């Protein structure tokens, strides 16, 4: 039996087919496609119809290769959404989280609910791209869209809707928007009403493992995929990635490393204390009603952006080796500074931040690498402070675990053993969640043991 993980990130998407052979999880990439925010009328938006077309094309690619999946799960980034009218048609554009329209919307929200109370109710760290601020921006600029809307779907929920015709809201992704009750698995409808948002658009939340339904007849005809069912993994990509952290040990920190770096631990109860808020920790919903107690740090976005600006003359390995020549650079930037969120030129922004226009390419990359490692070190110290005990090790999963230099800097800065892998953590966690739901694995612990045995995990 084949399972299909459709894992879509900010810059690309891929269809990863999974099966269990001889007790090991085997994966195969079947289809890959580009993604990215597009500028339209001065705003940054997602082309969700193109994404839906790629989702279906990838399913068709599996069928054409004789490997028809029985179950299909979709994960993407968080916070962004699509509004549907009563006919089930999209309303307006699907704005991207890097769009600037949320500037100042935090103060509008706090006029209705104080910031401290918002954290206590939801447990979610403040980020200007959170869904709560995005919806406030809609209220301020396009209130007619909310008046017409009947359903709000996060991006992976919308793509699942395109496959099945059934609207379904998944829990882990919903929590990231700052509108779900901390410690519970339902929308905070009292909060929603205080914010002046239409209650009707927030549909009941479904947990990972919920079977949305079969592909619609139209999609079956279009893809040739007959009999497959869409099933919910943790649809937030980090939620799926954490499932794939290959250990059942306690007191372990994970870093889901990619465009963003999500650093944290798993907890069974959220911490919505004032101290937790002061450290800007978030309590995102996770698989099996666990909480992803983490900090959201700008990750390889800066590295990726600078490489793109330099053109095609440099590989990541070349840039990494150039950075190592400046291993002792004292210069640092704050990767979480809003100036790095969506600058016209990342290179110019980094040079301006350190006040050195003649910064060489090697030192520029070294500055960012060291700054990221410093962020990790500070976050590890804060996690240990909040939990009241030291952590034993750090597991880095996702594409960033391939960056040996950043892994080594992390081990050096945090003074802890670092384990790197698996690389395809998000897709693997997506697949493992589907397999737990359908009885291939008995529980999360067994799935993690199989993941450890199936993929390369190396100590740095």
Short mmCIF file of C-alpha atoms in Angstrom, two decimals, residues 32-459:
data_model
loop_
_atom_site.label_atom_id
_atom_site.label_comp_id
_atom_site.label_asym_id
_atom_site.label_seq_id
_atom_site.Cartn_x
_atom_site.Cartn_y
_atom_site.Cartn_z
CA UNK A 32 8.43 18.51 -7.65
CA UNK A 33 7.26 22.00 -8.52
CA UNK A 34 8.22 25.62 -7.80
CA UNK A 35 6.33 27.92 -5.45
CA UNK A 36 6.65 31.48 -4.26
CA UNK A 37 4.72 34.61 -3.45
CA UNK A 38 3.83 36.79 -6.39
CA UNK A 39 3.39 40.54 -6.50
CA UNK A 40 -0.05 41.74 -7.50
CA UNK A 41 -1.20 45.33 -7.16
CA UNK A 42 1.58 45.99 -4.66
CA UNK A 43 0.72 42.98 -2.49
CA UNK A 44 2.30 39.55 -2.03
CA UNK A 45 -0.08 36.70 -2.79
CA UNK A 46 -0.09 32.95 -3.36
CA UNK A 47 -1.31 31.50 -6.64
CA UNK A 48 -3.49 28.86 -4.97
CA UNK A 49 -5.06 27.74 -8.23
CA UNK A 50 -1.61 26.95 -9.62
CA UNK A 51 -0.84 25.09 -6.41
CA UNK A 52 -4.02 23.04 -6.78
CA UNK A 53 -3.07 22.22 -10.37
CA UNK A 54 0.37 21.02 -9.24
CA UNK A 55 -1.18 18.96 -6.45
CA UNK A 56 -3.30 17.12 -9.01
CA UNK A 57 -0.45 16.84 -11.52
CA UNK A 58 1.70 15.15 -8.87
CA UNK A 59 -1.02 12.65 -8.07
CA UNK A 60 -1.32 11.87 -11.78
CA UNK A 61 2.46 11.40 -11.92
CA UNK A 62 2.21 8.69 -9.25
CA UNK A 63 -0.49 6.89 -11.22
CA UNK A 64 1.49 7.13 -14.45
CA UNK A 65 4.41 5.39 -12.72
CA UNK A 66 2.18 2.56 -11.56
CA UNK A 67 2.15 3.62 -7.91
CA UNK A 68 -1.36 4.76 -7.08
CA UNK A 69 -1.62 5.97 -3.47
CA UNK A 70 -4.34 4.75 -1.15
CA UNK A 71 -4.10 7.76 1.14
CA UNK A 72 -3.04 11.35 0.48
CA UNK A 73 -2.03 13.95 3.08
CA UNK A 74 -1.16 17.61 2.45
CA UNK A 75 0.97 19.93 4.57
CA UNK A 76 2.07 23.51 3.97
CA UNK A 77 3.24 26.56 5.88
CA UNK A 78 0.98 28.15 8.48
CA UNK A 79 -1.24 31.23 9.05
CA UNK A 80 -2.33 31.94 5.46
CA UNK A 81 -5.85 31.13 4.32
CA UNK A 82 -8.55 31.25 1.64
CA UNK A 83 -12.07 32.61 2.14
CA UNK A 84 -14.94 30.83 0.38
CA UNK A 85 -18.40 32.18 -0.42
CA UNK A 86 -21.62 30.18 -0.01
CA UNK A 87 -21.08 28.57 -3.43
CA UNK A 88 -17.65 27.40 -2.32
CA UNK A 89 -15.79 29.84 -4.56
CA UNK A 90 -12.69 31.74 -3.36
CA UNK A 91 -13.15 35.36 -2.36
CA UNK A 92 -10.30 37.71 -3.20
CA UNK A 93 -6.62 36.79 -3.19
CA UNK A 94 -4.77 34.47 -0.83
CA UNK A 95 -2.31 36.89 0.74
CA UNK A 96 1.17 35.73 1.75
CA UNK A 97 2.50 36.09 5.26
CA UNK A 98 5.28 38.42 4.12
CA UNK A 99 2.78 40.99 2.82
CA UNK A 100 2.92 44.33 4.64
CA UNK A 101 -0.80 44.89 4.99
CA UNK A 102 -0.77 43.74 8.62
CA UNK A 103 1.38 46.67 9.74
CA UNK A 104 -0.38 48.40 12.63
CA UNK A 105 -3.09 45.73 12.83
CA UNK A 106 -1.79 44.54 16.21
CA UNK A 107 -2.92 47.77 17.86
CA UNK A 108 -6.33 47.46 16.23
CA UNK A 109 -6.65 43.96 17.70
CA UNK A 110 -5.49 45.10 21.14
CA UNK A 111 -8.25 47.70 21.23
CA UNK A 112 -10.63 44.73 21.46
CA UNK A 113 -8.52 42.36 23.52
CA UNK A 114 -5.36 43.21 25.47
CA UNK A 115 -2.18 41.57 24.20
CA UNK A 116 -1.57 39.73 27.49
CA UNK A 117 -5.08 38.26 27.47
CA UNK A 118 -4.71 37.20 23.84
CA UNK A 119 -1.62 35.19 24.81
CA UNK A 120 -3.29 33.62 27.85
CA UNK A 121 -6.26 32.56 25.72
CA UNK A 122 -4.31 31.17 22.76
CA UNK A 123 -0.73 30.57 23.92
CA UNK A 124 0.57 31.74 20.55
CA UNK A 125 3.55 34.06 20.18
CA UNK A 126 3.05 37.42 18.56
CA UNK A 127 4.01 37.54 14.91
CA UNK A 128 2.60 40.21 12.65
CA UNK A 129 1.68 37.63 10.03
CA UNK A 130 -0.57 35.61 12.37
CA UNK A 131 -4.04 34.98 11.00
CA UNK A 132 -5.63 37.15 13.68
CA UNK A 133 -3.81 40.23 12.32
CA UNK A 134 -4.42 39.24 8.71
CA UNK A 135 -8.17 39.07 9.34
CA UNK A 136 -8.06 42.43 11.09
CA UNK A 137 -6.46 43.83 7.94
CA UNK A 138 -9.37 42.42 5.91
CA UNK A 139 -11.82 44.07 8.30
CA UNK A 140 -10.07 47.39 7.86
CA UNK A 141 -9.60 47.32 4.09
CA UNK A 142 -12.10 44.86 2.56
CA UNK A 143 -14.91 44.22 5.06
CA UNK A 144 -17.21 43.12 2.26
CA UNK A 145 -15.10 39.97 1.86
CA UNK A 146 -15.90 38.88 5.41
CA UNK A 147 -19.57 39.71 4.86
CA UNK A 148 -19.67 37.38 1.82
CA UNK A 149 -17.54 34.63 3.38
CA UNK A 150 -19.05 31.38 4.59
CA UNK A 151 -15.87 29.39 5.21
CA UNK A 152 -12.25 30.04 6.14
CA UNK A 153 -9.76 27.38 5.10
CA UNK A 154 -6.04 27.39 5.79
CA UNK A 155 -3.97 26.75 2.65
CA UNK A 156 -3.62 22.94 3.05
CA UNK A 157 -7.30 22.69 3.96
CA UNK A 158 -8.16 24.54 0.75
CA UNK A 159 -6.01 22.22 -1.34
CA UNK A 160 -7.73 19.23 0.27
CA UNK A 161 -11.06 20.87 -0.57
CA UNK A 162 -9.94 21.13 -4.21
CA UNK A 163 -9.37 17.36 -4.20
CA UNK A 164 -12.49 16.22 -2.36
CA UNK A 165 -15.04 19.03 -2.48
CA UNK A 166 -15.25 18.78 1.32
CA UNK A 167 -14.29 21.71 3.52
CA UNK A 168 -12.36 20.63 6.60
CA UNK A 169 -10.30 22.60 9.13
CA UNK A 170 -7.29 20.84 10.62
CA UNK A 171 -6.23 21.53 14.20
CA UNK A 172 -2.43 22.00 14.14
CA UNK A 173 -2.43 24.61 11.39
CA UNK A 174 -5.41 26.43 12.89
CA UNK A 175 -3.60 26.93 16.20
CA UNK A 176 -0.87 29.01 14.56
CA UNK A 177 -3.30 31.82 13.71
CA UNK A 178 -3.87 32.86 17.36
CA UNK A 179 -7.59 32.06 17.35
CA UNK A 180 -7.71 28.60 19.00
CA UNK A 181 -8.09 27.99 22.74
CA UNK A 182 -4.86 27.02 24.45
CA UNK A 183 -5.21 23.62 26.07
CA UNK A 184 -8.27 22.75 24.01
CA UNK A 185 -8.91 21.62 20.45
CA UNK A 186 -11.50 24.14 19.35
CA UNK A 187 -11.72 27.70 18.09
CA UNK A 188 -12.03 30.39 20.74
CA UNK A 189 -15.45 31.54 19.59
CA UNK A 190 -15.75 34.13 22.36
CA UNK A 191 -12.50 35.70 21.18
CA UNK A 192 -13.66 35.54 17.56
CA UNK A 193 -16.86 37.39 18.45
CA UNK A 194 -14.99 40.04 20.45
CA UNK A 195 -12.81 40.63 17.40
CA UNK A 196 -15.92 41.19 15.30
CA UNK A 197 -15.22 38.25 13.01
CA UNK A 198 -18.09 36.14 11.63
CA UNK A 199 -18.35 32.99 13.71
CA UNK A 200 -19.82 30.99 10.82
CA UNK A 201 -16.58 30.91 8.82
CA UNK A 202 -14.72 28.94 11.49
CA UNK A 203 -15.71 25.32 10.98
CA UNK A 204 -15.19 22.56 13.60
CA UNK A 205 -11.57 21.49 13.95
CA UNK A 206 -10.47 18.01 12.96
CA UNK A 207 -7.44 16.22 14.38
CA UNK A 208 -4.62 14.56 12.41
CA UNK A 209 -5.80 11.15 11.26
CA UNK A 210 -9.26 12.33 10.27
CA UNK A 211 -10.30 11.01 6.86
CA UNK A 212 -11.66 13.93 4.84
CA UNK A 213 -13.02 11.69 2.12
CA UNK A 214 -12.35 10.22 -1.32
CA UNK A 215 -11.23 12.24 -4.31
CA UNK A 216 -14.12 13.80 -6.17
CA UNK A 217 -15.21 12.11 -9.39
CA UNK A 218 -13.83 15.06 -11.34
CA UNK A 219 -10.38 14.77 -9.71
CA UNK A 220 -10.38 10.99 -10.14
CA UNK A 221 -11.01 11.47 -13.85
CA UNK A 222 -8.39 14.20 -14.12
CA UNK A 223 -5.64 12.31 -12.28
CA UNK A 224 -6.53 8.70 -12.99
CA UNK A 225 -6.29 8.08 -9.25
CA UNK A 226 -9.28 5.96 -8.25
CA UNK A 227 -10.06 4.93 -4.69
CA UNK A 228 -7.63 7.21 -2.85
CA UNK A 229 -8.74 9.06 0.26
CA UNK A 230 -7.50 12.38 1.60
CA UNK A 231 -6.44 12.03 5.23
CA UNK A 232 -5.23 14.75 7.58
CA UNK A 233 -1.62 14.71 8.74
CA UNK A 234 -0.54 17.63 10.91
CA UNK A 235 -1.15 20.03 8.01
CA UNK A 236 1.25 22.60 9.42
CA UNK A 237 4.60 21.53 8.00
CA UNK A 238 6.37 21.97 11.34
CA UNK A 239 3.73 19.82 13.00
CA UNK A 240 4.56 17.03 10.55
CA UNK A 241 8.31 17.61 10.87
CA UNK A 242 8.20 17.21 14.65
CA UNK A 243 6.51 13.82 14.23
CA UNK A 244 9.68 12.75 12.39
CA UNK A 245 12.12 13.77 15.15
CA UNK A 246 13.77 10.34 15.45
CA UNK A 247 13.89 9.87 19.20
CA UNK A 248 11.62 8.97 22.10
CA UNK A 249 14.05 10.39 24.65
CA UNK A 250 12.86 13.17 26.94
CA UNK A 251 14.66 16.48 27.46
CA UNK A 252 15.53 16.76 23.78
CA UNK A 253 15.29 19.97 21.77
CA UNK A 254 14.32 19.89 18.12
CA UNK A 255 15.11 22.39 15.39
CA UNK A 256 13.00 22.10 12.28
CA UNK A 257 15.43 23.82 9.95
CA UNK A 258 14.45 25.32 6.63
CA UNK A 259 13.34 28.75 5.46
CA UNK A 260 12.32 29.17 9.09
CA UNK A 261 13.97 27.63 12.13
CA UNK A 262 11.47 26.30 14.64
CA UNK A 263 13.26 25.47 17.89
CA UNK A 264 11.51 23.92 20.82
CA UNK A 265 10.33 20.89 22.77
CA UNK A 266 7.20 18.78 23.00
CA UNK A 267 4.96 19.35 26.02
CA UNK A 268 1.75 17.73 27.19
CA UNK A 269 0.31 21.01 28.53
CA UNK A 270 0.73 24.57 27.23
CA UNK A 271 2.49 27.32 29.18
CA UNK A 272 0.63 30.61 28.80
CA UNK A 273 2.34 32.39 31.69
CA UNK A 274 3.56 35.98 31.55
CA UNK A 275 7.14 34.69 31.66
CA UNK A 276 6.51 32.46 28.66
CA UNK A 277 5.03 35.41 26.80
CA UNK A 278 7.99 37.61 27.71
CA UNK A 279 10.30 35.05 26.10
CA UNK A 280 7.94 34.95 23.09
CA UNK A 281 7.36 31.21 23.19
CA UNK A 282 4.44 29.73 21.33
CA UNK A 283 2.27 26.71 22.15
CA UNK A 284 1.30 25.35 18.75
CA UNK A 285 -0.92 22.30 18.51
CA UNK A 286 0.87 19.10 17.64
CA UNK A 287 0.23 15.48 16.81
CA UNK A 288 -1.49 13.37 19.47
CA UNK A 289 -2.61 16.49 21.37
CA UNK A 290 0.98 17.38 22.24
CA UNK A 291 2.12 20.99 22.21
CA UNK A 292 5.00 22.31 20.20
CA UNK A 293 6.52 24.72 22.69
CA UNK A 294 8.84 26.64 20.43
CA UNK A 295 10.25 29.85 19.09
CA UNK A 296 9.93 30.85 15.47
CA UNK A 297 13.30 32.12 14.22
CA UNK A 298 14.16 33.33 10.77
CA UNK A 299 16.15 30.42 9.37
CA UNK A 300 17.84 29.83 6.05
CA UNK A 301 15.65 32.49 4.44
CA UNK A 302 18.49 34.99 4.70
CA UNK A 303 21.04 32.55 3.26
CA UNK A 304 18.66 31.56 0.45
CA UNK A 305 17.85 35.19 -0.38
CA UNK A 306 21.50 36.29 -0.54
CA UNK A 307 22.42 33.32 -2.74
CA UNK A 308 19.55 34.14 -5.09
CA UNK A 309 20.75 37.75 -5.35
CA UNK A 310 24.25 36.63 -6.26
CA UNK A 311 22.95 34.72 -9.26
CA UNK A 312 23.92 31.24 -10.38
CA UNK A 313 27.68 31.52 -9.98
CA UNK A 314 27.76 30.18 -6.42
CA UNK A 315 26.60 26.88 -4.96
CA UNK A 316 25.63 26.53 -1.31
CA UNK A 317 28.83 24.51 -0.72
CA UNK A 318 30.96 27.27 -2.23
CA UNK A 319 29.30 29.94 -0.10
CA UNK A 320 29.60 27.79 3.00
CA UNK A 321 33.34 27.28 2.42
CA UNK A 322 33.76 31.02 1.90
CA UNK A 323 31.94 31.65 5.18
CA UNK A 324 34.28 29.30 7.06
CA UNK A 325 37.20 31.56 6.16
CA UNK A 326 35.64 34.16 8.48
CA UNK A 327 34.91 31.78 11.32
CA UNK A 328 36.05 34.32 13.92
CA UNK A 329 34.02 37.28 12.69
CA UNK A 330 32.68 39.33 15.62
CA UNK A 331 29.86 40.84 13.55
CA UNK A 332 26.27 39.81 14.27
CA UNK A 333 22.73 40.71 13.18
CA UNK A 334 19.34 39.88 14.66
CA UNK A 335 17.80 37.43 12.16
CA UNK A 336 14.36 38.11 13.65
CA UNK A 337 14.51 41.83 12.92
CA UNK A 338 11.57 42.77 10.69
CA UNK A 339 14.03 44.40 8.27
CA UNK A 340 14.92 40.89 7.05
CA UNK A 341 11.33 39.72 6.50
CA UNK A 342 10.98 40.81 2.86
CA UNK A 343 13.66 43.35 1.89
CA UNK A 344 14.23 44.42 -1.70
CA UNK A 345 17.86 43.39 -1.22
CA UNK A 346 18.89 41.02 1.58
CA UNK A 347 22.55 41.70 0.85
CA UNK A 348 22.09 45.45 1.24
CA UNK A 349 20.08 44.93 4.41
CA UNK A 350 22.75 42.74 6.04
CA UNK A 351 25.48 45.23 5.14
CA UNK A 352 23.42 48.07 6.56
CA UNK A 353 22.68 46.13 9.74
CA UNK A 354 26.38 45.62 10.51
CA UNK A 355 27.36 49.06 9.20
CA UNK A 356 29.92 47.72 6.75
CA UNK A 357 29.35 48.37 3.05
CA UNK A 358 32.56 46.60 1.99
CA UNK A 359 31.53 43.33 3.62
CA UNK A 360 32.91 40.47 1.52
CA UNK A 361 30.69 37.63 0.36
CA UNK A 362 32.35 35.15 2.71
CA UNK A 363 32.10 37.34 5.78
CA UNK A 364 28.52 38.31 4.93
CA UNK A 365 27.47 34.66 4.95
CA UNK A 366 29.56 33.95 8.04
CA UNK A 367 27.80 36.79 9.89
CA UNK A 368 24.40 35.25 9.15
CA UNK A 369 25.50 31.72 10.06
CA UNK A 370 26.96 32.85 13.38
CA UNK A 371 23.93 35.01 14.09
CA UNK A 372 21.62 32.03 13.58
CA UNK A 373 23.73 29.87 15.90
CA UNK A 374 23.63 32.62 18.53
CA UNK A 375 19.84 32.72 18.23
CA UNK A 376 19.73 28.97 18.81
CA UNK A 377 21.98 29.30 21.86
CA UNK A 378 19.77 31.96 23.43
CA UNK A 379 16.63 29.95 22.69
CA UNK A 380 18.10 26.79 24.23
CA UNK A 381 18.95 28.74 27.39
CA UNK A 382 15.40 30.12 27.55
CA UNK A 383 13.87 26.66 27.05
CA UNK A 384 15.99 25.30 29.90
CA UNK A 385 14.98 28.25 32.07
CA UNK A 386 11.28 27.71 31.36
CA UNK A 387 11.44 23.95 31.99
CA UNK A 388 13.77 24.24 34.97
CA UNK A 389 16.19 21.55 33.78
CA UNK A 390 18.96 21.08 31.24
CA UNK A 391 18.33 19.55 27.86
CA UNK A 392 20.39 16.55 26.79
CA UNK A 393 20.71 17.01 23.03
CA UNK A 394 19.51 18.84 19.94
CA UNK A 395 17.94 17.11 16.94
CA UNK A 396 18.02 19.12 13.70
CA UNK A 397 15.59 17.87 11.07
CA UNK A 398 14.57 19.16 7.65
CA UNK A 399 16.55 20.54 4.74
CA UNK A 400 18.75 22.68 6.98
CA UNK A 401 20.29 19.60 8.58
CA UNK A 402 22.31 19.21 5.37
CA UNK A 403 24.17 22.42 6.23
CA UNK A 404 27.14 20.94 8.06
CA UNK A 405 28.58 24.33 8.97
CA UNK A 406 25.40 25.57 10.64
CA UNK A 407 25.03 22.24 12.47
CA UNK A 408 28.62 22.49 13.72
CA UNK A 409 28.15 26.11 14.80
CA UNK A 410 24.98 25.09 16.64
CA UNK A 411 26.81 22.34 18.54
CA UNK A 412 29.60 24.76 19.40
CA UNK A 413 27.32 27.60 20.48
CA UNK A 414 24.90 25.44 22.49
CA UNK A 415 27.56 23.10 23.91
CA UNK A 416 25.37 20.06 23.33
CA UNK A 417 25.47 17.03 21.06
CA UNK A 418 23.66 17.71 17.80
CA UNK A 419 22.03 15.00 15.70
CA UNK A 420 21.21 15.81 12.08
CA UNK A 421 18.47 14.07 10.10
CA UNK A 422 16.23 13.03 8.57
CA UNK A 423 16.37 15.56 5.75
CA UNK A 424 12.83 14.98 4.44
CA UNK A 425 11.39 15.27 7.96
CA UNK A 426 8.17 17.04 7.01
CA UNK A 427 7.17 14.52 4.35
CA UNK A 428 8.26 11.63 6.58
CA UNK A 429 6.21 12.95 9.50
CA UNK A 430 3.26 13.46 7.17
CA UNK A 431 3.52 9.82 6.01
CA UNK A 432 4.05 8.48 9.53
CA UNK A 433 0.93 10.30 10.74
CA UNK A 434 -1.12 8.72 7.97
CA UNK A 435 0.31 5.31 8.81
CA UNK A 436 -0.46 5.65 12.53
CA UNK A 437 -4.05 6.60 11.67
CA UNK A 438 -4.45 3.52 9.45
CA UNK A 439 -2.79 1.03 11.80
CA UNK A 440 0.57 0.52 10.08
CA UNK A 441 2.23 1.83 13.25
CA UNK A 442 0.66 1.36 16.66
CA UNK A 443 1.60 4.78 17.97
CA UNK A 444 4.02 7.71 17.70
CA UNK A 445 6.75 5.92 19.64
CA UNK A 446 6.82 3.01 17.19
CA UNK A 447 6.79 5.38 14.22
CA UNK A 448 9.79 7.28 15.58
CA UNK A 449 11.73 4.08 16.17
CA UNK A 450 11.10 3.05 12.57
CA UNK A 451 12.11 6.51 11.31
CA UNK A 452 15.40 6.29 13.24
CA UNK A 453 16.13 2.87 11.71
CA UNK A 454 15.09 3.93 8.20
CA UNK A 455 17.03 7.14 7.60
CA UNK A 456 20.49 8.56 8.06
CA UNK A 457 20.79 10.35 11.41
CA UNK A 458 24.32 11.46 12.19
CA UNK A 459 25.93 13.04 15.22
#
